[in-house]
Amino acid sequence: MKIRILHRGFNFSQDGPGNRLVYHLQGCNFFCPWCSNPESIAINGTEMISDGKKKLSCTEHDTEEIFAEILSGKMMMFSGGGVTFTGGEPTVQFEALKELLMRCKEAGINTAIESNASHPEFCELSELIDYMIVDLKHYDAEKHKSVIGTSNEKTIENIRKVTKMRDQLLIHIPLVGKFNSSAEDADNFARLIKSFANDKIDVEVLRYHEYGKDKWAQCGMEYRMNDAHVTDEEYTQFIDVLKKNGISIIKT
């Protein structure tokens, strides 16, 4: 089976616990206008322009080759580390992802995923994943669709289901000015997260940044985010609302 990879490398405690071999898989079914890896969105890769030359953003590999690479890096997975699959959106390549997760579990390798949880069969992966990170970008389906191009109804449905299946879940909220950062937004996020009724959920709030802005031009796309920065006051207020509602906040 083939799998398309944007890039990979080791990170410590940023994409799950311990030292982890992180695979950014190609392709995404969401179109977040603040995406820091816009080259990851196209399913088959993006022709990027750098120094006047074009290059494809991803490379294609056999899953057998990638699993061998994972095994060879096992000794580096210290402090409770393992392998993490992120994106793009890793479930876009669902069958290849599932195969690698199964083989890692059989080999005793700790597995993690960062996903938007929108795939219809997402919950099937839960038993194969030791550490699960889910992005929850908004609480309102219409607002989500108007900005990102796709409803988040399946994401919320899958989070609700998966929280009944596992004792660990980390929810990432990307805090973006004029999209989801107001006090009212914080109240609505808190209400939604509390409705999942799982006291093992942690939440990490990630402030908007422009780290990937230059890549949009390299991908031949216009970066349209204007005045989306979140002030210290807005960030603190948002966090405080979640905490006051009994939600566990962490920072990795």
Coordinates of C-alpha atoms in Angstrom, one line a residue:
M1 CA 0.0 0.0 0.0
K2 CA 1.2 3.5 -0.8
I3 CA 1.3 6.5 1.5
R4 CA 2.1 10.1 0.7
I5 CA 4.2 12.0 3.3
L6 CA 4.8 15.7 3.5
H7 CA 7.7 15.4 6.0
R8 CA 8.8 13.5 9.1
G9 CA 11.2 13.8 12.0
F10 CA 11.6 13.5 15.8
N11 CA 10.0 16.0 18.2
F12 CA 10.0 15.9 22.0
S13 CA 6.6 16.3 23.8
Q14 CA 5.0 18.4 21.1
D15 CA 2.9 15.8 19.3
G16 CA 2.2 13.5 22.2
P17 CA 4.3 12.3 25.2
G18 CA 8.0 11.7 25.0
N19 CA 10.3 11.6 22.0
R20 CA 8.2 10.9 19.0
L21 CA 8.8 10.1 15.3
V22 CA 6.2 12.4 13.7
Y23 CA 4.8 11.8 10.2
H24 CA 3.0 14.7 8.5
L25 CA 0.8 13.0 5.9
Q26 CA -0.3 14.7 2.7
G27 CA -3.8 15.8 2.0
C28 CA -6.6 17.5 4.0
N29 CA -10.4 17.7 3.7
F30 CA -10.5 21.1 5.5
F31 CA -9.3 24.4 4.1
C32 CA -8.3 26.5 7.1
P33 CA -7.3 29.9 5.8
W34 CA -4.7 30.2 8.6
C35 CA -3.0 26.8 7.9
S36 CA 0.7 26.8 8.7
N37 CA 1.2 24.0 6.2
P38 CA -0.9 25.0 3.1
E39 CA 1.3 22.7 1.0
S40 CA -0.3 19.8 2.9
I41 CA -3.8 20.5 1.7
A42 CA -3.8 19.1 -1.8
I43 CA -4.4 15.3 -1.8
N44 CA -1.6 14.5 -4.2
G45 CA 0.8 17.2 -3.2
T46 CA 1.3 20.8 -4.2
E47 CA 3.8 22.2 -6.7
M48 CA 5.7 24.7 -4.5
I49 CA 7.9 27.5 -6.0
S50 CA 11.2 28.2 -4.3
D51 CA 14.1 30.1 -5.8
G52 CA 12.2 30.0 -9.1
K53 CA 12.1 26.2 -9.1
K54 CA 9.1 24.0 -8.7
K55 CA 9.0 21.0 -6.5
L56 CA 6.3 18.6 -5.3
S57 CA 5.5 19.0 -1.6
C58 CA 5.2 15.3 -0.8
T59 CA 6.9 12.0 -1.5
E60 CA 5.2 8.6 -1.9
H61 CA 6.3 5.4 -0.1
D62 CA 5.3 1.9 0.5
T63 CA 3.8 1.4 3.9
E64 CA 6.2 -1.5 4.3
E65 CA 9.1 0.9 3.9
I66 CA 7.7 3.4 6.4
F67 CA 7.0 0.7 9.0
A68 CA 10.6 -0.5 8.7
E69 CA 11.7 3.1 9.2
I70 CA 9.5 3.3 12.4
L71 CA 11.1 0.1 13.7
S72 CA 14.6 1.4 13.1
G73 CA 13.8 4.5 15.1
K74 CA 12.3 2.6 18.1
M75 CA 15.4 3.1 20.3
M76 CA 14.9 6.9 20.0
M77 CA 11.4 6.8 21.3
F78 CA 12.3 7.4 24.9
S79 CA 10.4 9.0 27.8
G80 CA 7.2 7.3 26.8
G81 CA 7.6 8.3 23.2
G82 CA 6.5 6.6 20.0
V83 CA 5.1 7.5 16.6
T84 CA 2.6 10.2 15.8
F85 CA 0.6 10.7 12.6
T86 CA -0.6 14.2 11.8
G87 CA -1.1 16.2 8.6
G88 CA -2.5 17.7 6.7
E89 CA -5.2 15.4 7.9
P90 CA -4.0 11.8 8.4
T91 CA -7.3 10.1 7.9
V92 CA -7.5 11.3 4.3
Q93 CA -5.2 8.3 3.7
F94 CA -7.4 6.1 6.0
E95 CA -6.4 2.6 4.9
A96 CA -2.7 3.2 4.9
L97 CA -2.9 5.0 8.2
K98 CA -4.9 2.1 9.7
E99 CA -2.4 -0.4 8.5
L100 CA 0.5 1.4 10.0
L101 CA -1.3 1.9 13.3
M102 CA -2.1 -1.8 13.5
R103 CA 1.5 -2.8 12.8
C104 CA 2.8 -0.3 15.4
K105 CA 0.5 -1.6 18.0
E106 CA 1.5 -5.2 17.2
A107 CA 5.2 -4.1 17.6
G108 CA 4.5 -2.5 21.0
I109 CA 5.1 1.0 19.7
N110 CA 3.2 3.8 21.4
T111 CA 0.8 5.5 18.8
A112 CA -0.6 9.0 18.6
I113 CA -2.7 10.9 16.1
E114 CA -3.6 14.5 15.5
S115 CA -6.8 14.7 13.5
N116 CA -9.9 16.8 12.7
A117 CA -11.9 13.7 13.5
S118 CA -14.2 14.2 10.5
H119 CA -13.7 10.8 8.8
P120 CA -16.9 8.6 9.0
E121 CA -14.8 5.7 10.4
F122 CA -12.7 7.7 12.7
C123 CA -13.9 6.0 15.9
E124 CA -12.7 2.6 14.5
L125 CA -9.1 3.8 15.1
S126 CA -9.6 4.5 18.8
E127 CA -8.4 1.1 20.0
L128 CA -5.2 1.5 17.9
I129 CA -4.3 4.9 19.3
D130 CA -2.6 5.4 22.7
Y131 CA -2.6 9.2 22.6
M132 CA -5.4 11.0 20.6
I133 CA -5.3 14.7 19.7
V134 CA -8.4 16.2 18.1
D135 CA -8.7 19.7 16.6
L136 CA -12.0 21.4 17.5
K137 CA -12.0 24.7 15.6
H138 CA -15.5 25.9 16.3
Y139 CA -18.7 24.9 18.1
D140 CA -21.1 26.1 15.4
A141 CA -21.5 24.1 12.1
E142 CA -22.5 27.0 9.9
K143 CA -19.7 29.3 11.1
H144 CA -17.2 26.4 10.6
K145 CA -18.5 25.8 7.1
S146 CA -18.5 29.5 6.1
V147 CA -14.8 29.9 7.0
I148 CA -13.3 26.4 6.5
G149 CA -15.5 25.1 3.7
T150 CA -16.8 22.1 5.5
S151 CA -19.2 21.5 8.4
N152 CA -17.9 20.3 11.7
E153 CA -21.0 18.2 12.5
K154 CA -19.1 14.9 11.9
T155 CA -16.2 16.1 14.0
I156 CA -18.5 16.8 17.0
E157 CA -20.4 13.6 16.5
N158 CA -17.1 11.6 16.5
I159 CA -15.7 13.3 19.5
R160 CA -18.9 12.6 21.4
K161 CA -18.7 8.9 20.4
V162 CA -14.9 8.5 21.0
T163 CA -15.1 10.0 24.5
K164 CA -17.3 7.0 25.5
M165 CA -14.6 4.6 24.2
R166 CA -11.4 5.9 25.8
D167 CA -9.9 7.5 29.0
Q168 CA -7.7 10.0 27.2
L169 CA -8.4 12.7 24.7
L170 CA -6.6 16.0 24.1
I171 CA -8.7 18.7 22.3
H172 CA -6.8 21.4 20.5
I173 CA -8.6 24.7 20.0
P174 CA -6.9 27.0 17.5
L175 CA -7.8 30.5 18.9
V176 CA -8.3 32.8 15.9
G177 CA -9.3 36.5 16.2
K178 CA -12.8 37.3 14.8
F179 CA -13.5 33.6 14.3
N180 CA -13.7 32.0 17.7
S181 CA -11.9 34.1 20.4
S182 CA -14.7 36.2 22.1
A183 CA -16.1 35.7 25.6
E184 CA -19.3 34.3 24.0
D185 CA -17.3 31.9 22.0
A186 CA -15.5 30.7 25.2
D187 CA -18.9 30.1 26.9
N188 CA -20.1 28.1 23.9
F189 CA -16.9 26.0 23.7
A190 CA -17.2 25.3 27.4
R191 CA -20.8 24.2 27.1
L192 CA -20.0 21.9 24.2
I193 CA -16.9 20.3 25.9
K194 CA -18.8 19.8 29.1
S195 CA -21.6 18.0 27.1
F196 CA -19.1 15.3 26.2
A197 CA -19.2 14.2 29.8
N198 CA -15.7 12.8 30.1
D199 CA -13.5 14.1 32.9
K200 CA -10.4 12.7 31.3
I201 CA -10.5 15.3 28.5
D202 CA -7.7 17.9 28.4
V203 CA -7.8 21.0 26.3
E204 CA -5.0 23.0 24.8
V205 CA -5.7 26.5 23.4
L206 CA -3.3 27.4 20.6
R207 CA -3.1 31.1 19.7
Y208 CA -3.2 32.2 16.0
H209 CA 0.2 32.8 14.4
E210 CA 1.5 33.6 10.9
Y211 CA 4.3 31.0 10.8
G212 CA 3.1 29.6 7.5
K213 CA 2.2 32.9 5.8
D214 CA 5.1 32.8 3.3
K215 CA 4.2 29.3 2.2
W216 CA 0.9 30.4 0.8
A217 CA 2.6 32.4 -2.0
Q218 CA 5.0 29.5 -2.6
C219 CA 1.9 27.3 -3.2
G220 CA 0.4 29.9 -5.5
M221 CA -2.4 30.9 -3.1
E222 CA -3.4 34.1 -1.4
Y223 CA -3.1 34.4 2.3
R224 CA -6.3 36.1 3.4
M225 CA -6.1 36.3 7.1
N226 CA -6.2 39.9 8.3
D227 CA -6.2 41.1 11.9
A228 CA -6.6 37.6 13.3
H229 CA -4.2 38.0 16.2
V230 CA -5.4 37.3 19.7
T231 CA -4.5 39.7 22.4
D232 CA -3.1 38.5 25.8
E233 CA -6.3 39.7 27.4
E234 CA -8.5 37.7 25.0
Y235 CA -6.4 34.6 25.4
T236 CA -6.4 34.8 29.2
Q237 CA -10.1 35.5 29.3
F238 CA -10.8 32.5 27.1
I239 CA -8.7 30.2 29.2
D240 CA -10.3 31.5 32.4
V241 CA -13.8 30.8 31.1
L242 CA -12.9 27.2 30.4
K243 CA -11.2 26.7 33.7
K244 CA -14.2 28.1 35.6
N245 CA -16.3 25.5 33.9
G246 CA -14.1 22.7 35.3
I247 CA -12.3 22.0 32.0
S248 CA -8.7 20.8 32.3
I249 CA -6.3 23.1 30.5
I250 CA -2.8 22.0 29.6
K251 CA 0.1 23.4 27.6
T252 CA 2.6 21.2 25.8

